[in-house]
Amino acid sequence: MLIPSLLLVLLTHRLSFPLLVDPTPASVVRRLDDAFSTLVSDDYFFEKSADYTSSAKGSSAKVPLFGSSALVSFRRATPDSFLLTVSGCTAEQFGWICVKFYEERRKFKGLNHSGLRRATAEHFNSLPPHPGYDAHAPWSVTDADPSMTSSETDLASEASAALVRSLFPDSVLEELSEEGFVVIDDAFSTSPAAANSLTEHLTEAAKRTNQSVSIRTDRVAFLSRSDARSCGLQSEYDMLMAVAPFLNDNVLWTVEKSSHAPVSPGTAARPLTNPRNIQVAEYGEGDFYATHSDNGLDEGGGRRNYRYLTYIYYLNDGWSASDGGALRIRRRSGDFETMEAAAACCDFEDVLPVGGRLLVFDSRLAHEVRPNVNGRGKIRRALTLWATRPEESGARGEVWDEGTEGEDKDEID
C-alpha cells in the first residue's frame, strides 16, 4: 500500500519561463545555461549528478535534502522558453525549489519570472505560519544572543522586564483591551546617533518588500539581537521582546478566548509567542504603505496568519505633523473582508511617528502609513515586532503579494 501512495505524492512538476526577446541571441541562451550550472555548483541546496552535463538537452542536478529521487533540470524547451522540471518530489518540495530559484532570479536575466513569482507565492501561502518562540518572563536574551555571558543576559532581561512593567500600568492594559490599540509616549529615549547607525545596516541589508509598489514603497530589513547590538539598539530590541511575556503573565490582560487549540510553544495559559528578529522599516520622501491588515481574513473567513499584536517603536527625532508619515489606524476594523469596506465604515486615529513613541495594536485592525511629505530629506524609521498567537485555526502562511515591481523587465546584456 505504501508504494502506490508514494507514487501519488512524488510527482514531476514543470514551470515554463518565457524568453523576453524573440529571436533570442545565442549568447543569452548560453548565459542562462551557465547561470543554472553556477547555481547548482555553488549552492548547498543542490548537488551535481554524477553524469552532470550542460548541453542543448539541458542540465540536471540532485536535491539531496529531498531524497535520492529528487532531480532538477533546466533547459531550453522551445525557441521562446526555458523549462524547469523537477521530478521525484512532493508539491511542497517543488515549492521550496521555486523559492530557491526566486532568490537567485537575477542570475537568470532574459527570462520572464512572473510564473516563478506566482509559484513562490502559492508555496508560501500554502504553509502554516511559523509558531514563534516561547515568550517567557523575564525574557532570556540568551535565546537570541548566545554570545553574551549569563550575567549580561540576566541584567538585560531584568532591565527590559522592569521597563515594560512601568510602560503597561493597569490603565494602559485596559485601554489596549477596550480600544484595540494604545499609544505610549516616551517609552524609550533612543539617541539620534543610535538611530542613524541603522543607515549602514540598511544600506547593506535593506530591500524592497515582495509587495507591489502600488501597495508599499518602504525598504525593510530584519534585525537579530546581534544586529541590534551592533547598531546600539539592543535595549530597544529587548524592550519589544519583553512585552509578550509580560502580557502572558499579567492577570489584568484579558486575552480573547478561542475555540482553537494552541500550537506549541503557545499554551492556553501563555498564548503569545515571540519571533527571533524584529523589522526595521525606512520611508523616504513620498514613501507610503496603503491600507492593510497584519492579519486579515482569507477568502474562507479564517485568519491569514498567527499575528496577534503589533508593536511599533519610532526612532524619529524632531518629527512633526507637517512631516507626514502618520500611521492611520481604523477603529473596530478587524472583521472586515476588504480594506475598502474598513476605510469606508470605521473612523480613524492618526499616530505620528514621534521618536520614543510605542504603538501597540490588535494585528487585525486596518491601518496605513501616510506618505512621508516633509520635503526636507528626513527619513522615517520604525522598529516593528509581531507577537503571535499560534493556534490550530487553519491559517496558511503570510500573504505574499504578486506585484512585479518591474522584475520581468530585466535588460538583456
XYZ file of C-alpha atoms in Angstrom:
413
model
C 0.000 0.000 0.000
C 2.924 2.344 0.645
C 4.377 2.294 -2.862
C 1.205 3.407 -4.716
C 0.774 6.135 -2.117
C 4.299 7.374 -2.743
C 3.735 7.312 -6.480
C 0.811 9.651 -5.991
C 2.868 12.060 -3.892
C 6.239 12.063 -5.666
C 5.382 13.693 -8.955
C 7.025 15.582 -11.784
C 6.472 19.334 -11.727
C 7.202 21.774 -14.545
C 7.455 25.531 -14.774
C 7.913 27.455 -18.007
C 9.977 30.642 -18.324
C 9.186 32.671 -21.468
C 12.188 34.372 -23.038
C 11.876 38.140 -23.178
C 13.411 38.585 -26.634
C 12.500 36.778 -29.829
C 14.692 35.785 -31.546
C 16.932 35.256 -28.549
C 20.685 35.739 -29.058
C 22.727 32.576 -28.613
C 24.799 34.418 -26.005
C 21.713 34.815 -23.793
C 20.932 31.103 -24.036
C 24.498 30.232 -23.074
C 24.374 32.651 -20.173
C 21.165 31.070 -18.854
C 22.701 27.598 -19.090
C 25.776 28.888 -17.263
C 23.576 30.511 -14.603
C 21.986 27.163 -13.759
C 25.373 25.437 -13.767
C 26.748 28.076 -11.378
C 23.697 27.803 -9.129
C 23.929 24.038 -8.665
C 27.722 24.233 -8.232
C 27.750 26.976 -5.607
C 24.582 26.375 -3.606
C 24.472 23.749 -0.852
C 20.835 23.068 -1.728
C 21.794 21.292 -4.964
C 24.289 18.628 -5.949
C 25.522 17.923 -9.445
C 24.615 14.496 -10.732
C 27.484 12.125 -11.371
C 26.648 12.298 -15.077
C 26.092 16.063 -14.988
C 26.346 17.669 -18.415
C 25.429 21.054 -19.779
C 24.222 20.714 -23.324
C 21.431 21.568 -25.702
C 19.372 18.960 -23.878
C 19.743 20.911 -20.674
C 21.360 20.424 -17.295
C 20.266 18.448 -14.259
C 21.109 18.258 -10.578
C 20.084 16.346 -7.477
C 18.471 17.767 -4.349
C 19.912 15.624 -1.526
C 17.683 17.241 1.084
C 14.641 15.742 -0.668
C 15.996 12.216 -1.138
C 17.711 10.275 -3.879
C 14.817 10.524 -6.338
C 14.605 14.321 -6.499
C 16.092 15.633 -9.736
C 16.053 19.160 -11.162
C 16.661 20.032 -14.801
C 16.680 23.358 -16.623
C 16.735 23.568 -20.401
C 15.554 25.460 -23.428
C 12.279 23.727 -24.272
C 11.051 25.823 -27.212
C 12.562 28.648 -29.256
C 10.881 31.139 -26.929
C 11.029 29.478 -23.490
C 13.083 27.607 -20.913
C 11.616 24.826 -18.781
C 12.317 23.965 -15.153
C 11.474 20.306 -14.489
C 11.553 18.778 -11.011
C 10.878 15.047 -10.672
C 10.606 12.724 -7.694
C 9.420 15.276 -5.145
C 6.262 16.474 -3.433
C 4.393 19.650 -4.274
C 5.799 21.301 -1.139
C 9.357 20.330 -2.097
C 8.793 21.740 -5.570
C 7.685 24.955 -3.887
C 10.953 25.193 -1.955
C 12.910 24.706 -5.178
C 10.901 27.543 -6.722
C 11.798 29.674 -3.697
C 15.485 28.944 -4.272
C 15.222 29.921 -7.944
C 13.293 33.052 -6.995
C 16.020 34.072 -4.559
C 18.557 33.744 -7.378
C 16.324 35.117 -10.153
C 18.632 38.000 -11.005
C 21.167 35.476 -12.270
C 18.605 34.429 -14.893
C 18.244 37.672 -16.823
C 16.400 37.406 -20.092
C 13.533 35.344 -18.677
C 10.052 36.367 -17.627
C 9.818 35.489 -13.925
C 6.085 36.053 -13.421
C 5.274 32.320 -13.367
C 8.072 31.711 -10.876
C 6.732 34.509 -8.703
C 3.249 33.004 -8.720
C 4.602 29.553 -7.868
C 6.616 31.008 -4.990
C 3.592 32.933 -3.712
C 1.385 29.823 -3.867
C 4.032 27.886 -1.949
C 4.344 30.392 0.886
C 0.591 30.859 1.112
C 0.072 27.086 1.439
C 2.318 26.700 4.503
C 1.242 27.050 8.118
C 2.816 30.136 9.716
C 5.817 29.817 11.981
C 4.523 29.470 15.576
C 7.187 31.720 17.055
C 9.245 31.053 20.157
C 8.369 30.710 23.817
C 7.854 34.152 25.362
C 8.843 33.545 28.949
C 9.497 36.153 31.625
C 11.875 37.615 32.337
C 12.776 37.311 28.688
C 16.074 35.481 28.337
C 18.412 37.325 25.995
C 20.453 34.113 25.765
C 17.797 32.747 23.423
C 18.681 35.315 20.776
C 22.231 36.383 21.628
C 24.226 33.388 22.891
C 27.482 35.365 22.666
C 26.563 37.202 25.877
C 27.556 35.964 29.317
C 24.921 34.770 31.764
C 25.364 37.854 33.945
C 24.950 40.135 30.942
C 21.783 38.358 29.849
C 20.354 38.437 33.371
C 20.911 42.187 33.613
C 19.403 42.805 30.175
C 16.381 40.621 30.935
C 15.743 42.287 34.268
C 16.106 45.769 32.797
C 13.725 45.102 29.885
C 11.159 43.408 32.158
C 11.247 46.343 34.590
C 10.834 48.850 31.755
C 7.835 47.028 30.308
C 6.182 46.813 33.731
C 6.482 50.594 34.006
C 5.069 51.130 30.495
C 1.978 48.968 30.990
C 0.130 50.039 34.146
C -3.464 48.913 34.608
C -4.821 51.918 32.702
C -2.763 51.082 29.603
C -3.808 47.421 29.699
C -7.448 48.427 29.989
C -7.174 50.812 27.040
C -5.495 48.147 24.930
C -8.240 45.651 25.760
C -11.097 48.080 25.181
C -9.848 50.089 22.202
C -7.652 47.530 20.478
C -4.669 49.889 20.457
C -2.711 52.136 22.772
C -0.082 54.853 22.293
C 2.694 55.047 24.885
C 4.839 58.151 24.710
C 8.411 58.413 25.931
C 8.634 54.636 26.082
C 12.339 54.870 25.485
C 14.921 57.509 24.676
C 16.878 56.460 21.613
C 19.787 58.723 20.777
C 19.943 60.183 17.256
C 23.351 58.525 16.896
C 21.862 55.071 17.567
C 19.009 55.719 15.131
C 21.437 56.927 12.487
C 23.586 53.835 12.972
C 20.862 51.912 11.183
C 21.869 53.659 7.958
C 24.845 51.393 7.358
C 22.861 48.269 8.200
C 20.007 49.340 5.937
C 22.428 50.090 3.116
C 23.751 46.542 3.338
C 20.605 44.603 4.237
C 17.508 46.652 3.399
C 15.441 45.769 0.369
C 12.113 46.430 -1.178
C 9.465 44.025 0.014
C 7.812 41.372 -2.132
C 4.765 43.599 -2.402
C 3.864 45.797 -5.328
C 4.904 49.460 -5.296
C 1.205 50.265 -5.573
C 0.855 48.872 -2.022
C 4.045 49.974 -0.289
C 7.282 51.744 -1.178
C 9.350 51.474 2.006
C 12.529 49.462 2.452
C 12.801 46.855 5.194
C 15.409 44.742 6.938
C 15.224 42.301 9.834
C 17.443 42.665 12.872
C 18.679 39.844 15.051
C 19.712 40.833 18.536
C 23.360 40.896 17.488
C 22.393 43.203 14.598
C 20.533 45.439 17.029
C 23.521 45.414 19.385
C 25.870 46.450 16.578
C 23.542 49.390 15.872
C 23.340 50.372 19.548
C 19.671 49.353 19.696
C 19.883 46.260 21.872
C 17.830 47.834 24.663
C 15.053 48.735 22.222
C 15.120 45.178 20.888
C 14.921 43.771 24.418
C 12.016 46.082 25.309
C 9.943 44.880 22.344
C 10.700 41.236 23.111
C 9.725 41.696 26.764
C 6.143 42.818 26.066
C 4.681 39.386 25.195
C 5.987 37.625 28.313
C 4.653 40.472 30.441
C 1.200 40.180 28.856
C 1.273 36.398 29.214
C 1.979 36.740 32.926
C -0.274 39.683 33.714
C -3.668 38.670 35.082
C -5.189 42.006 34.055
C -4.516 41.345 30.396
C -7.706 39.764 29.065
C -6.865 37.550 26.129
C -9.796 36.865 23.830
C -10.986 33.285 24.275
C -10.556 30.995 21.327
C -12.217 27.805 20.172
C -8.942 26.637 18.623
C -6.345 24.563 20.416
C -2.990 26.308 20.889
C 0.050 25.305 18.851
C 3.333 24.815 20.710
C 5.135 26.759 22.079
C 1.904 28.681 22.745
C -0.333 27.354 25.507
C -3.814 28.200 26.760
C -2.277 29.906 29.794
C 0.535 31.627 27.851
C -0.801 32.089 24.313
C 1.572 34.756 22.974
C 4.896 33.867 21.348
C 7.775 35.954 20.010
C 9.766 35.992 16.776
C 13.558 36.000 16.825
C 14.029 39.068 14.616
C 12.428 42.491 14.515
C 11.764 44.535 11.411
C 13.178 47.976 10.703
C 11.339 49.928 8.009
C 12.604 53.047 6.291
C 10.404 55.555 4.480
C 11.976 58.249 2.324
C 10.335 61.235 0.682
C 6.874 60.289 -0.632
C 7.007 56.692 0.611
C 3.822 55.108 1.935
C 2.082 51.850 2.825
C -1.528 51.509 1.664
C -4.352 50.358 3.956
C -3.809 46.766 5.057
C -4.212 44.375 7.957
C -1.326 42.482 9.526
C -3.705 39.530 9.942
C -6.689 39.936 7.671
C -9.378 37.471 6.646
C -8.801 34.985 3.865
C -11.439 34.036 1.309
C -12.868 31.397 3.642
C -13.260 33.812 6.542
C -10.299 32.494 8.526
C -7.210 34.417 9.574
C -4.212 34.519 7.273
C -1.531 34.060 9.929
C -0.824 33.896 13.666
C -0.094 37.591 14.256
C -1.973 38.817 17.305
C -0.418 42.085 18.444
C 1.716 44.557 16.515
C 4.257 46.733 18.345
C 5.837 49.680 16.536
C 8.573 51.758 18.135
C 9.520 55.009 16.382
C 13.075 56.318 16.033
C 12.432 59.752 14.517
C 13.911 62.715 16.325
C 12.111 66.045 15.908
C 9.171 64.699 13.891
C 6.099 66.927 13.490
C 2.685 66.766 11.827
C 4.000 68.714 8.830
C 6.407 65.856 8.097
C 3.557 63.435 7.316
C 4.211 59.734 7.770
C 1.444 59.173 10.328
C 0.132 55.676 10.907
C -3.618 55.877 10.348
C -5.345 53.149 12.339
C -9.025 52.235 11.864
C -11.023 51.548 14.984
C -13.034 48.312 15.213
C -11.915 47.258 11.729
C -10.635 43.758 12.439
C -13.510 41.802 10.901
C -13.941 43.492 7.528
C -13.347 41.345 4.475
C -11.836 44.200 2.450
C -9.764 47.216 3.336
C -12.084 49.398 1.254
C -15.008 48.420 3.470
C -12.976 49.077 6.624
C -11.915 52.514 5.400
C -15.489 53.417 4.471
C -17.072 52.324 7.755
C -14.540 52.886 10.519
C -13.269 56.128 11.991
C -9.546 56.512 12.428
C -6.797 57.987 14.536
C -3.524 59.275 13.102
C -0.454 58.382 15.167
C 2.623 60.466 14.341
C 5.936 58.551 14.270
C 7.440 60.625 17.058
C 10.753 59.386 18.410
C 10.387 57.371 21.627
C 6.741 56.518 20.952
C 5.479 52.934 21.215
C 2.269 51.934 19.458
C 0.655 48.586 20.332
C -2.423 47.384 18.455
C -4.528 44.393 17.520
C -2.890 42.976 14.375
C -6.300 42.516 12.762
C -7.008 46.257 12.608
C -6.798 48.023 9.253
C -4.072 50.643 9.111
C -1.866 52.521 6.676
C 1.279 54.651 6.657
C 0.560 58.070 5.210
C 3.118 59.480 2.757
C 6.277 60.990 4.160
C 5.939 64.544 2.799
C 8.350 66.664 4.852
C 10.328 67.790 1.788
C 13.493 68.142 3.841
C 15.020 64.746 3.241
C 14.001 63.374 6.633
C 13.833 59.588 6.878
C 11.036 57.878 8.792
C 12.255 54.779 10.626
C 10.464 52.373 12.916
C 11.069 49.023 14.605
C 8.218 46.511 14.399
C 7.610 43.246 16.228
C 4.615 40.960 15.716
C 3.674 38.903 18.767
C 1.964 35.747 17.566
C -0.763 33.510 18.945
C -0.291 30.133 17.233
C -3.465 28.049 17.073
C -4.947 25.171 15.103
C -7.063 27.633 13.151
C -6.194 26.507 9.633
C -4.150 29.625 8.917
C -1.812 29.121 6.000
C 1.191 31.332 5.613
C 1.758 35.013 5.115
C 0.073 36.930 2.324
C 2.746 37.019 -0.350
C 1.784 39.701 -2.853
C 2.267 39.037 -6.560
C 3.166 42.558 -7.707
C 6.149 42.513 -10.052
C 7.912 45.805 -9.327
C 9.275 45.603 -12.877
C 11.180 42.394 -12.207
C 10.231 40.959 -15.604
C 11.810 43.874 -17.411
C 15.430 42.924 -16.852
C 17.647 44.114 -19.652
C 19.370 41.587 -21.849
C 23.052 42.412 -21.940
